[in-house]
Amino acid sequence: MEGISITVLVLVIGAIILVLQGIKVVPQGYGWTVERFGRYTKTLAPGLNLIVPFVDQIGRKQNMMEQVLDVPPQAVISSDNAQVTTDAVCFYQVLDPVKASYEVNDLPRAMQNLVMTNIRAVLGSMELDEMLSNRDSINNSLLRKIDEATDPWGVKVTRVEIRDISPPMDLVDAMARQMKAEREKRASILEAEGEREAAIKVAEGEKQSEILKAEGQLEAAKREAEARERLAEAEAKATHMVSKAIQTGDPQAINYFVAQKYVDALGKLAESDNNKIMMIPLEASSVIGSIAGISEIASKTFNKND
């Protein structure tokens, strides 16, 4: 009886071990491959899974979550022979655990070398200024190339970021001097443009002032011409009236012309700069008489018209 009990105990323990060997619990975010006699058979999903004990074995335990690959710094020579030190970070996710397990050996190391090779290829085809100013385009180019290369491995590259591009210190100093010179150049250009704009504004102001002045003179000339025209019309009318009076036989009309010439001569003598005092004998009664005659002629003429 004691021997039977030991045998039963051994069988029970063996059964428990057999069951435990056939039960596999896969954590969330992982995919386990199953190999039977060294050959892949299936992939275990997260949760409770059953396999054939001692026949099926767990092959690779692949992490299906997005992972971060830190790319170590490396020296890169640009197309204009400038040496820079750059490092990057790569984000990727395993989509097919079978390919990631059996299509490539040591996936993280393969990914790291692939990223470093493509960084040298992409940055080596660019000049230094283009490297420093086109970070987004560099990241997009690297992402496209690396994702295409890792597709046979069942890996999806989600992001590639260049963290730093460090030129040598002497090159940094030269770039700083160049930037300073460019800023001084732009400042000089802006200052010159400001002076030019100011000169243009002043010239336009002077031009507008001259135009307004010329327009004022033109308007004054027009007014003066109109005044002379009206004066001439009045004089012509007066002359016509006097001439008509003479034709009708009125001798007093002749006094108009005599008084007019007499007054004009006195005005010219008074305007002369060399004559300070004039002593001219004249008969005031004659001039007054002439003016009175003109008044009489005008009165008669207007009465006739009425």
PDB file of C-alpha atoms in Angstrom:
ATOM      1  CA  MET A   1       0.000   0.000   0.000  1.00  0.00           C
ATOM      2  CA  GLU A   2       2.809   2.392   0.762  1.00  0.00           C
ATOM      3  CA  GLY A   3       4.369   1.758  -2.663  1.00  0.00           C
ATOM      4  CA  ILE A   4       1.046   2.447  -4.369  1.00  0.00           C
ATOM      5  CA  SER A   5       0.618   5.739  -2.528  1.00  0.00           C
ATOM      6  CA  ILE A   6       4.092   6.896  -3.569  1.00  0.00           C
ATOM      7  CA  THR A   7       3.363   6.020  -7.198  1.00  0.00           C
ATOM      8  CA  VAL A   8       0.072   7.952  -7.105  1.00  0.00           C
ATOM      9  CA  LEU A   9       1.823  10.943  -5.561  1.00  0.00           C
ATOM     10  CA  VAL A  10       4.448  10.860  -8.287  1.00  0.00           C
ATOM     11  CA  LEU A  11       1.792  10.646 -10.972  1.00  0.00           C
ATOM     12  CA  VAL A  12      -0.123  13.568  -9.468  1.00  0.00           C
ATOM     13  CA  ILE A  13       3.015  15.700  -9.279  1.00  0.00           C
ATOM     14  CA  GLY A  14       3.893  14.761 -12.851  1.00  0.00           C
ATOM     15  CA  ALA A  15       0.417  15.692 -14.022  1.00  0.00           C
ATOM     16  CA  ILE A  16       0.635  19.042 -12.279  1.00  0.00           C
ATOM     17  CA  ILE A  17       4.025  19.722 -13.877  1.00  0.00           C
ATOM     18  CA  LEU A  18       2.662  18.653 -17.273  1.00  0.00           C
ATOM     19  CA  VAL A  19      -0.290  21.016 -16.975  1.00  0.00           C
ATOM     20  CA  LEU A  20       1.910  23.872 -15.853  1.00  0.00           C
ATOM     21  CA  GLN A  21       4.205  23.285 -18.802  1.00  0.00           C
ATOM     22  CA  GLY A  22       1.273  23.515 -21.164  1.00  0.00           C
ATOM     23  CA  ILE A  23      -0.146  26.736 -19.724  1.00  0.00           C
ATOM     24  CA  LYS A  24       1.438  30.027 -20.817  1.00  0.00           C
ATOM     25  CA  VAL A  25       0.302  33.482 -19.700  1.00  0.00           C
ATOM     26  CA  VAL A  26       1.437  36.232 -22.109  1.00  0.00           C
ATOM     27  CA  PRO A  27       1.555  39.806 -20.712  1.00  0.00           C
ATOM     28  CA  GLN A  28      -0.297  42.622 -22.435  1.00  0.00           C
ATOM     29  CA  GLY A  29       1.786  44.294 -25.142  1.00  0.00           C
ATOM     30  CA  TYR A  30       3.841  41.193 -25.971  1.00  0.00           C
ATOM     31  CA  GLY A  31       3.758  38.471 -28.590  1.00  0.00           C
ATOM     32  CA  TRP A  32       5.420  35.099 -27.993  1.00  0.00           C
ATOM     33  CA  THR A  33       6.372  32.724 -30.766  1.00  0.00           C
ATOM     34  CA  VAL A  34       5.994  28.974 -30.313  1.00  0.00           C
ATOM     35  CA  GLU A  35       8.503  26.522 -31.803  1.00  0.00           C
ATOM     36  CA  ARG A  36       7.984  22.801 -32.170  1.00  0.00           C
ATOM     37  CA  PHE A  37      11.245  20.927 -32.514  1.00  0.00           C
ATOM     38  CA  GLY A  38      12.930  24.196 -33.519  1.00  0.00           C
ATOM     39  CA  ARG A  39      10.339  25.171 -36.131  1.00  0.00           C
ATOM     40  CA  TYR A  40       7.893  28.075 -35.731  1.00  0.00           C
ATOM     41  CA  THR A  41       4.297  26.974 -35.329  1.00  0.00           C
ATOM     42  CA  LYS A  42       2.223  29.848 -33.945  1.00  0.00           C
ATOM     43  CA  THR A  43       2.197  33.129 -31.999  1.00  0.00           C
ATOM     44  CA  LEU A  44       0.693  33.450 -28.541  1.00  0.00           C
ATOM     45  CA  ALA A  45      -1.491  36.525 -27.961  1.00  0.00           C
ATOM     46  CA  PRO A  46      -1.694  38.296 -24.581  1.00  0.00           C
ATOM     47  CA  GLY A  47      -3.597  36.277 -21.979  1.00  0.00           C
ATOM     48  CA  LEU A  48      -3.893  32.548 -21.151  1.00  0.00           C
ATOM     49  CA  ASN A  49      -2.601  30.152 -23.819  1.00  0.00           C
ATOM     50  CA  LEU A  50      -2.141  26.348 -24.022  1.00  0.00           C
ATOM     51  CA  ILE A  51       0.712  24.535 -25.726  1.00  0.00           C
ATOM     52  CA  VAL A  52       1.838  20.906 -25.938  1.00  0.00           C
ATOM     53  CA  PRO A  53       4.133  20.330 -22.964  1.00  0.00           C
ATOM     54  CA  PHE A  54       7.712  19.329 -23.722  1.00  0.00           C
ATOM     55  CA  VAL A  55       6.961  19.400 -27.454  1.00  0.00           C
ATOM     56  CA  ASP A  56       6.246  23.084 -27.980  1.00  0.00           C
ATOM     57  CA  GLN A  57       8.727  25.651 -26.715  1.00  0.00           C
ATOM     58  CA  ILE A  58       8.604  29.447 -26.424  1.00  0.00           C
ATOM     59  CA  GLY A  59      10.868  30.859 -29.124  1.00  0.00           C
ATOM     60  CA  ARG A  60      11.007  34.718 -28.992  1.00  0.00           C
ATOM     61  CA  LYS A  61       9.258  37.122 -26.667  1.00  0.00           C
ATOM     62  CA  GLN A  62       8.686  40.233 -28.754  1.00  0.00           C
ATOM     63  CA  ASN A  63       7.662  43.571 -27.263  1.00  0.00           C
ATOM     64  CA  MET A  64       4.770  44.870 -29.388  1.00  0.00           C
ATOM     65  CA  MET A  65       4.709  48.331 -27.798  1.00  0.00           C
ATOM     66  CA  GLU A  66       6.386  51.411 -29.303  1.00  0.00           C
ATOM     67  CA  GLN A  67      10.025  51.443 -28.282  1.00  0.00           C
ATOM     68  CA  VAL A  68      12.762  54.068 -28.157  1.00  0.00           C
ATOM     69  CA  LEU A  69      16.158  53.451 -29.696  1.00  0.00           C
ATOM     70  CA  ASP A  70      18.911  55.801 -28.598  1.00  0.00           C
ATOM     71  CA  VAL A  71      21.435  56.326 -31.408  1.00  0.00           C
ATOM     72  CA  PRO A  72      24.926  57.161 -30.100  1.00  0.00           C
ATOM     73  CA  PRO A  73      26.746  60.297 -31.369  1.00  0.00           C
ATOM     74  CA  GLN A  74      28.787  59.963 -34.539  1.00  0.00           C
ATOM     75  CA  ALA A  75      30.911  62.230 -36.754  1.00  0.00           C
ATOM     76  CA  VAL A  76      29.470  63.209 -40.130  1.00  0.00           C
ATOM     77  CA  ILE A  77      31.239  65.086 -42.953  1.00  0.00           C
ATOM     78  CA  SER A  78      28.991  67.383 -44.994  1.00  0.00           C
ATOM     79  CA  SER A  79      29.224  67.926 -48.742  1.00  0.00           C
ATOM     80  CA  ASP A  80      31.242  71.131 -48.149  1.00  0.00           C
ATOM     81  CA  ASN A  81      33.769  69.201 -45.998  1.00  0.00           C
ATOM     82  CA  ALA A  82      32.530  70.433 -42.620  1.00  0.00           C
ATOM     83  CA  GLN A  83      32.725  67.828 -39.865  1.00  0.00           C
ATOM     84  CA  VAL A  84      29.880  67.793 -37.359  1.00  0.00           C
ATOM     85  CA  THR A  85      28.866  65.512 -34.510  1.00  0.00           C
ATOM     86  CA  THR A  86      25.269  64.373 -34.465  1.00  0.00           C
ATOM     87  CA  ASP A  87      23.073  62.047 -32.457  1.00  0.00           C
ATOM     88  CA  ALA A  88      19.482  60.946 -32.883  1.00  0.00           C
ATOM     89  CA  VAL A  89      16.621  59.023 -31.354  1.00  0.00           C
ATOM     90  CA  CYS A  90      14.390  56.540 -33.192  1.00  0.00           C
ATOM     91  CA  PHE A  91      10.874  55.391 -32.250  1.00  0.00           C
ATOM     92  CA  TYR A  92       9.671  52.072 -33.684  1.00  0.00           C
ATOM     93  CA  GLN A  93       7.049  49.406 -33.103  1.00  0.00           C
ATOM     94  CA  VAL A  94       7.049  45.678 -33.905  1.00  0.00           C
ATOM     95  CA  LEU A  95       3.963  44.857 -35.966  1.00  0.00           C
ATOM     96  CA  ASP A  96       4.826  41.279 -36.950  1.00  0.00           C
ATOM     97  CA  PRO A  97       6.546  39.299 -34.170  1.00  0.00           C
ATOM     98  CA  VAL A  98       7.334  36.422 -36.547  1.00  0.00           C
ATOM     99  CA  LYS A  99       9.326  38.598 -38.965  1.00  0.00           C
ATOM    100  CA  ALA A 100      10.960  40.492 -36.126  1.00  0.00           C
ATOM    101  CA  SER A 101      12.044  37.157 -34.616  1.00  0.00           C
ATOM    102  CA  TYR A 102      13.188  35.215 -37.663  1.00  0.00           C
ATOM    103  CA  GLU A 103      13.971  37.749 -40.426  1.00  0.00           C
ATOM    104  CA  VAL A 104      16.671  39.647 -38.517  1.00  0.00           C
ATOM    105  CA  ASN A 105      19.092  38.748 -35.766  1.00  0.00           C
ATOM    106  CA  ASP A 106      19.329  41.138 -32.820  1.00  0.00           C
ATOM    107  CA  LEU A 107      16.708  43.648 -33.915  1.00  0.00           C
ATOM    108  CA  PRO A 108      17.778  46.600 -31.662  1.00  0.00           C
ATOM    109  CA  ARG A 109      21.397  46.385 -32.848  1.00  0.00           C
ATOM    110  CA  ALA A 110      20.309  46.114 -36.483  1.00  0.00           C
ATOM    111  CA  MET A 111      18.020  49.128 -36.069  1.00  0.00           C
ATOM    112  CA  GLN A 112      20.793  51.169 -34.468  1.00  0.00           C
ATOM    113  CA  ASN A 113      23.260  50.499 -37.271  1.00  0.00           C
ATOM    114  CA  LEU A 114      20.628  51.167 -39.911  1.00  0.00           C
ATOM    115  CA  VAL A 115      19.767  54.551 -38.415  1.00  0.00           C
ATOM    116  CA  MET A 116      23.433  55.552 -38.106  1.00  0.00           C
ATOM    117  CA  THR A 117      24.140  54.571 -41.719  1.00  0.00           C
ATOM    118  CA  ASN A 118      21.204  56.563 -43.059  1.00  0.00           C
ATOM    119  CA  ILE A 119      22.141  59.598 -40.959  1.00  0.00           C
ATOM    120  CA  ARG A 120      25.602  59.622 -42.544  1.00  0.00           C
ATOM    121  CA  ALA A 121      24.082  59.185 -46.013  1.00  0.00           C
ATOM    122  CA  VAL A 122      21.477  61.951 -45.666  1.00  0.00           C
ATOM    123  CA  LEU A 123      23.611  64.522 -43.852  1.00  0.00           C
ATOM    124  CA  GLY A 124      26.662  63.769 -45.977  1.00  0.00           C
ATOM    125  CA  SER A 125      24.779  64.906 -49.093  1.00  0.00           C
ATOM    126  CA  MET A 126      23.982  68.312 -47.579  1.00  0.00           C
ATOM    127  CA  GLU A 127      25.976  71.445 -46.865  1.00  0.00           C
ATOM    128  CA  LEU A 128      26.479  72.675 -43.322  1.00  0.00           C
ATOM    129  CA  ASP A 129      24.036  75.587 -43.570  1.00  0.00           C
ATOM    130  CA  GLU A 130      21.408  73.264 -45.010  1.00  0.00           C
ATOM    131  CA  MET A 131      21.977  70.800 -42.155  1.00  0.00           C
ATOM    132  CA  LEU A 132      21.418  73.445 -39.508  1.00  0.00           C
ATOM    133  CA  SER A 133      18.371  75.054 -41.102  1.00  0.00           C
ATOM    134  CA  ASN A 134      16.446  72.057 -42.483  1.00  0.00           C
ATOM    135  CA  ARG A 135      16.027  69.856 -39.424  1.00  0.00           C
ATOM    136  CA  ASP A 136      12.433  68.896 -40.286  1.00  0.00           C
ATOM    137  CA  SER A 137      13.250  67.841 -43.829  1.00  0.00           C
ATOM    138  CA  ILE A 138      16.180  65.755 -42.535  1.00  0.00           C
ATOM    139  CA  ASN A 139      13.899  63.975 -40.056  1.00  0.00           C
ATOM    140  CA  ASN A 140      11.305  63.257 -42.745  1.00  0.00           C
ATOM    141  CA  SER A 141      13.918  61.919 -45.139  1.00  0.00           C
ATOM    142  CA  LEU A 142      15.393  59.643 -42.486  1.00  0.00           C
ATOM    143  CA  LEU A 143      11.954  58.382 -41.464  1.00  0.00           C
ATOM    144  CA  ARG A 144      11.047  57.494 -45.034  1.00  0.00           C
ATOM    145  CA  LYS A 145      14.310  55.660 -45.752  1.00  0.00           C
ATOM    146  CA  ILE A 146      14.504  53.736 -42.453  1.00  0.00           C
ATOM    147  CA  ASP A 147      10.833  52.732 -42.481  1.00  0.00           C
ATOM    148  CA  GLU A 148      11.231  51.369 -45.998  1.00  0.00           C
ATOM    149  CA  ALA A 149      14.335  49.393 -44.981  1.00  0.00           C
ATOM    150  CA  THR A 150      12.727  47.889 -41.856  1.00  0.00           C
ATOM    151  CA  ASP A 151       9.478  46.809 -43.524  1.00  0.00           C
ATOM    152  CA  PRO A 152      10.783  43.250 -44.222  1.00  0.00           C
ATOM    153  CA  TRP A 153      11.534  42.932 -40.494  1.00  0.00           C
ATOM    154  CA  GLY A 154       7.916  43.533 -39.523  1.00  0.00           C
ATOM    155  CA  VAL A 155       8.841  46.857 -37.880  1.00  0.00           C
ATOM    156  CA  LYS A 156       7.120  50.224 -38.281  1.00  0.00           C
ATOM    157  CA  VAL A 157       9.340  53.275 -37.683  1.00  0.00           C
ATOM    158  CA  THR A 158       7.112  56.037 -36.308  1.00  0.00           C
ATOM    159  CA  ARG A 159       9.565  58.892 -35.731  1.00  0.00           C
ATOM    160  CA  VAL A 160      13.221  59.730 -36.237  1.00  0.00           C
ATOM    161  CA  GLU A 161      14.505  62.881 -34.543  1.00  0.00           C
ATOM    162  CA  ILE A 162      17.929  64.471 -34.883  1.00  0.00           C
ATOM    163  CA  ARG A 163      18.622  65.709 -31.373  1.00  0.00           C
ATOM    164  CA  ASP A 164      21.760  67.701 -31.988  1.00  0.00           C
ATOM    165  CA  ILE A 165      24.134  68.769 -34.766  1.00  0.00           C
ATOM    166  CA  SER A 166      27.342  70.159 -33.266  1.00  0.00           C
ATOM    167  CA  PRO A 167      29.962  71.791 -35.527  1.00  0.00           C
ATOM    168  CA  PRO A 168      33.543  72.346 -34.207  1.00  0.00           C
ATOM    169  CA  MET A 169      34.115  75.423 -32.044  1.00  0.00           C
ATOM    170  CA  ASP A 170      36.228  77.242 -34.647  1.00  0.00           C
ATOM    171  CA  LEU A 171      33.440  76.736 -37.160  1.00  0.00           C
ATOM    172  CA  VAL A 172      30.883  77.984 -34.640  1.00  0.00           C
ATOM    173  CA  ASP A 173      32.960  81.154 -34.115  1.00  0.00           C
ATOM    174  CA  ALA A 174      33.193  81.679 -37.868  1.00  0.00           C
ATOM    175  CA  MET A 175      29.433  81.245 -38.210  1.00  0.00           C
ATOM    176  CA  ALA A 176      28.883  83.753 -35.403  1.00  0.00           C
ATOM    177  CA  ARG A 177      31.074  86.310 -37.183  1.00  0.00           C
ATOM    178  CA  GLN A 178      29.252  85.640 -40.426  1.00  0.00           C
ATOM    179  CA  MET A 179      25.889  86.130 -38.736  1.00  0.00           C
ATOM    180  CA  LYS A 180      27.091  89.386 -37.182  1.00  0.00           C
ATOM    181  CA  ALA A 181      28.305  90.620 -40.562  1.00  0.00           C
ATOM    182  CA  GLU A 182      24.979  89.700 -42.156  1.00  0.00           C
ATOM    183  CA  ARG A 183      23.040  91.553 -39.464  1.00  0.00           C
ATOM    184  CA  GLU A 184      25.253  94.635 -39.829  1.00  0.00           C
ATOM    185  CA  LYS A 185      24.777  94.466 -43.588  1.00  0.00           C
ATOM    186  CA  ARG A 186      21.009  94.279 -43.219  1.00  0.00           C
ATOM    187  CA  ALA A 187      21.076  97.152 -40.735  1.00  0.00           C
ATOM    188  CA  SER A 188      23.078  99.278 -43.195  1.00  0.00           C
ATOM    189  CA  ILE A 189      20.679  98.408 -45.999  1.00  0.00           C
ATOM    190  CA  LEU A 190      17.657  99.294 -43.890  1.00  0.00           C
ATOM    191  CA  GLU A 191      19.267 102.564 -42.829  1.00  0.00           C
ATOM    192  CA  ALA A 192      20.075 103.456 -46.445  1.00  0.00           C
ATOM    193  CA  GLU A 193      16.532 102.589 -47.497  1.00  0.00           C
ATOM    194  CA  GLY A 194      15.183 104.766 -44.703  1.00  0.00           C
ATOM    195  CA  GLU A 195      17.308 107.713 -45.818  1.00  0.00           C
ATOM    196  CA  ARG A 196      16.217 107.168 -49.411  1.00  0.00           C
ATOM    197  CA  GLU A 197      12.564 107.082 -48.404  1.00  0.00           C
ATOM    198  CA  ALA A 198      13.024 110.255 -46.371  1.00  0.00           C
ATOM    199  CA  ALA A 199      14.709 112.000 -49.317  1.00  0.00           C
ATOM    200  CA  ILE A 200      11.882 110.890 -51.600  1.00  0.00           C
ATOM    201  CA  LYS A 201       9.294 112.227 -49.158  1.00  0.00           C
ATOM    202  CA  VAL A 202      11.122 115.566 -48.893  1.00  0.00           C
ATOM    203  CA  ALA A 203      11.393 115.804 -52.680  1.00  0.00           C
ATOM    204  CA  GLU A 204       7.714 114.983 -53.082  1.00  0.00           C
ATOM    205  CA  GLY A 205       6.853 117.641 -50.497  1.00  0.00           C
ATOM    206  CA  GLU A 206       8.930 120.245 -52.299  1.00  0.00           C
ATOM    207  CA  LYS A 207       7.403 119.193 -55.597  1.00  0.00           C
ATOM    208  CA  GLN A 208       3.902 119.524 -54.192  1.00  0.00           C
ATOM    209  CA  SER A 209       4.806 122.890 -52.711  1.00  0.00           C
ATOM    210  CA  GLU A 210       6.109 124.131 -56.063  1.00  0.00           C
ATOM    211  CA  ILE A 211       2.984 122.831 -57.788  1.00  0.00           C
ATOM    212  CA  LEU A 212       0.738 124.633 -55.325  1.00  0.00           C
ATOM    213  CA  LYS A 213       2.834 127.777 -55.647  1.00  0.00           C
ATOM    214  CA  ALA A 214       2.643 127.643 -59.455  1.00  0.00           C
ATOM    215  CA  GLU A 215      -1.105 127.047 -59.280  1.00  0.00           C
ATOM    216  CA  GLY A 216      -1.418 130.072 -56.987  1.00  0.00           C
ATOM    217  CA  GLN A 217       0.610 132.225 -59.364  1.00  0.00           C
ATOM    218  CA  LEU A 218      -1.468 130.976 -62.277  1.00  0.00           C
ATOM    219  CA  GLU A 219      -4.674 131.821 -60.457  1.00  0.00           C
ATOM    220  CA  ALA A 220      -3.318 135.271 -59.544  1.00  0.00           C
ATOM    221  CA  ALA A 221      -2.298 135.845 -63.163  1.00  0.00           C
ATOM    222  CA  LYS A 222      -5.770 134.846 -64.309  1.00  0.00           C
ATOM    223  CA  ARG A 223      -7.354 137.231 -61.820  1.00  0.00           C
ATOM    224  CA  GLU A 224      -4.986 140.022 -62.867  1.00  0.00           C
ATOM    225  CA  ALA A 225      -5.711 139.355 -66.532  1.00  0.00           C
ATOM    226  CA  GLU A 226      -9.440 139.457 -65.832  1.00  0.00           C
ATOM    227  CA  ALA A 227      -8.985 142.747 -63.994  1.00  0.00           C
ATOM    228  CA  ARG A 228      -6.988 144.237 -66.883  1.00  0.00           C
ATOM    229  CA  GLU A 229      -9.599 142.945 -69.316  1.00  0.00           C
ATOM    230  CA  ARG A 230     -12.397 144.570 -67.376  1.00  0.00           C
ATOM    231  CA  LEU A 231     -10.378 147.794 -67.085  1.00  0.00           C
ATOM    232  CA  ALA A 232      -9.726 147.731 -70.803  1.00  0.00           C
ATOM    233  CA  GLU A 233     -13.401 147.122 -71.472  1.00  0.00           C
ATOM    234  CA  ALA A 234     -14.293 150.052 -69.237  1.00  0.00           C
ATOM    235  CA  GLU A 235     -11.715 152.277 -70.928  1.00  0.00           C
ATOM    236  CA  ALA A 236     -12.884 151.166 -74.342  1.00  0.00           C
ATOM    237  CA  LYS A 237     -16.455 151.938 -73.382  1.00  0.00           C
ATOM    238  CA  ALA A 238     -15.446 155.351 -72.067  1.00  0.00           C
ATOM    239  CA  THR A 239     -13.474 156.081 -75.235  1.00  0.00           C
ATOM    240  CA  HIS A 240     -16.431 154.999 -77.335  1.00  0.00           C
ATOM    241  CA  MET A 241     -18.684 157.300 -75.364  1.00  0.00           C
ATOM    242  CA  VAL A 242     -16.283 160.225 -75.754  1.00  0.00           C
ATOM    243  CA  SER A 243     -15.817 159.547 -79.452  1.00  0.00           C
ATOM    244  CA  LYS A 244     -19.538 159.381 -79.923  1.00  0.00           C
ATOM    245  CA  ALA A 245     -19.891 162.698 -78.086  1.00  0.00           C
ATOM    246  CA  ILE A 246     -17.307 164.296 -80.349  1.00  0.00           C
ATOM    247  CA  GLN A 247     -19.133 163.006 -83.408  1.00  0.00           C
ATOM    248  CA  THR A 248     -22.310 164.591 -82.182  1.00  0.00           C
ATOM    249  CA  GLY A 249     -20.496 167.917 -81.929  1.00  0.00           C
ATOM    250  CA  ASP A 250     -19.862 168.226 -78.211  1.00  0.00           C
ATOM    251  CA  PRO A 251     -16.420 169.955 -77.835  1.00  0.00           C
ATOM    252  CA  GLN A 252     -16.196 169.147 -74.144  1.00  0.00           C
ATOM    253  CA  ALA A 253     -15.479 165.471 -75.001  1.00  0.00           C
ATOM    254  CA  ILE A 254     -12.012 166.431 -76.173  1.00  0.00           C
ATOM    255  CA  ASN A 255     -11.195 167.396 -72.575  1.00  0.00           C
ATOM    256  CA  TYR A 256     -11.356 163.660 -71.651  1.00  0.00           C
ATOM    257  CA  PHE A 257      -8.315 162.805 -73.705  1.00  0.00           C
ATOM    258  CA  VAL A 258      -6.431 165.884 -72.552  1.00  0.00           C
ATOM    259  CA  ALA A 259      -7.148 165.133 -68.861  1.00  0.00           C
ATOM    260  CA  GLN A 260      -6.231 161.470 -69.304  1.00  0.00           C
ATOM    261  CA  LYS A 261      -2.854 162.215 -70.851  1.00  0.00           C
ATOM    262  CA  TYR A 262      -2.243 164.929 -68.281  1.00  0.00           C
ATOM    263  CA  VAL A 263      -2.942 162.626 -65.354  1.00  0.00           C
ATOM    264  CA  ASP A 264      -0.795 159.803 -66.843  1.00  0.00           C
ATOM    265  CA  ALA A 265       2.147 162.170 -67.232  1.00  0.00           C
ATOM    266  CA  LEU A 266       1.853 163.312 -63.623  1.00  0.00           C
ATOM    267  CA  GLY A 267       1.735 159.678 -62.440  1.00  0.00           C
ATOM    268  CA  LYS A 268       4.946 158.784 -64.319  1.00  0.00           C
ATOM    269  CA  LEU A 269       6.756 161.775 -62.869  1.00  0.00           C
ATOM    270  CA  ALA A 270       5.615 160.839 -59.359  1.00  0.00           C
ATOM    271  CA  GLU A 271       6.837 157.247 -59.742  1.00  0.00           C
ATOM    272  CA  SER A 272      10.366 158.292 -60.750  1.00  0.00           C
ATOM    273  CA  ASP A 273      13.014 157.417 -58.088  1.00  0.00           C
ATOM    274  CA  ASN A 274      15.213 160.403 -59.018  1.00  0.00           C
ATOM    275  CA  ASN A 275      12.569 163.026 -58.363  1.00  0.00           C
ATOM    276  CA  LYS A 276      12.008 163.716 -54.692  1.00  0.00           C
ATOM    277  CA  ILE A 277      10.296 167.133 -55.139  1.00  0.00           C
ATOM    278  CA  MET A 278       8.404 168.255 -58.230  1.00  0.00           C
ATOM    279  CA  MET A 279       7.458 171.872 -58.875  1.00  0.00           C
ATOM    280  CA  ILE A 280       5.171 171.845 -61.831  1.00  0.00           C
ATOM    281  CA  PRO A 281       3.033 174.857 -62.660  1.00  0.00           C
ATOM    282  CA  LEU A 282      -0.391 173.723 -63.592  1.00  0.00           C
ATOM    283  CA  GLU A 283      -3.860 175.147 -63.705  1.00  0.00           C
ATOM    284  CA  ALA A 284      -5.993 173.111 -61.406  1.00  0.00           C
ATOM    285  CA  SER A 285      -9.097 174.714 -62.821  1.00  0.00           C
ATOM    286  CA  SER A 286      -8.282 173.323 -66.283  1.00  0.00           C
ATOM    287  CA  VAL A 287      -7.965 169.773 -64.991  1.00  0.00           C
ATOM    288  CA  ILE A 288     -11.117 170.172 -62.925  1.00  0.00           C
ATOM    289  CA  GLY A 289     -12.885 171.583 -65.887  1.00  0.00           C
ATOM    290  CA  SER A 290     -11.787 168.667 -68.030  1.00  0.00           C
ATOM    291  CA  ILE A 291     -13.047 166.199 -65.454  1.00  0.00           C
ATOM    292  CA  ALA A 292     -16.284 168.103 -65.171  1.00  0.00           C
ATOM    293  CA  GLY A 293     -16.640 167.922 -68.932  1.00  0.00           C
ATOM    294  CA  ILE A 294     -16.178 164.183 -68.852  1.00  0.00           C
ATOM    295  CA  SER A 295     -18.838 163.943 -66.145  1.00  0.00           C
ATOM    296  CA  GLU A 296     -21.195 165.992 -68.247  1.00  0.00           C
ATOM    297  CA  ILE A 297     -20.623 163.863 -71.310  1.00  0.00           C
ATOM    298  CA  ALA A 298     -21.265 160.731 -69.327  1.00  0.00           C
ATOM    299  CA  SER A 299     -24.435 162.192 -67.799  1.00  0.00           C
ATOM    300  CA  LYS A 300     -25.800 163.127 -71.202  1.00  0.00           C
ATOM    301  CA  THR A 301     -24.961 159.804 -72.672  1.00  0.00           C
ATOM    302  CA  PHE A 302     -26.649 157.841 -69.915  1.00  0.00           C
ATOM    303  CA  ASN A 303     -29.714 160.123 -70.069  1.00  0.00           C
ATOM    304  CA  LYS A 304     -30.020 159.453 -73.784  1.00  0.00           C
ATOM    305  CA  ASN A 305     -29.780 155.740 -73.211  1.00  0.00           C
ATOM    306  CA  ASP A 306     -32.552 155.975 -70.683  1.00  0.00           C
TER     307      ASP A 306
END
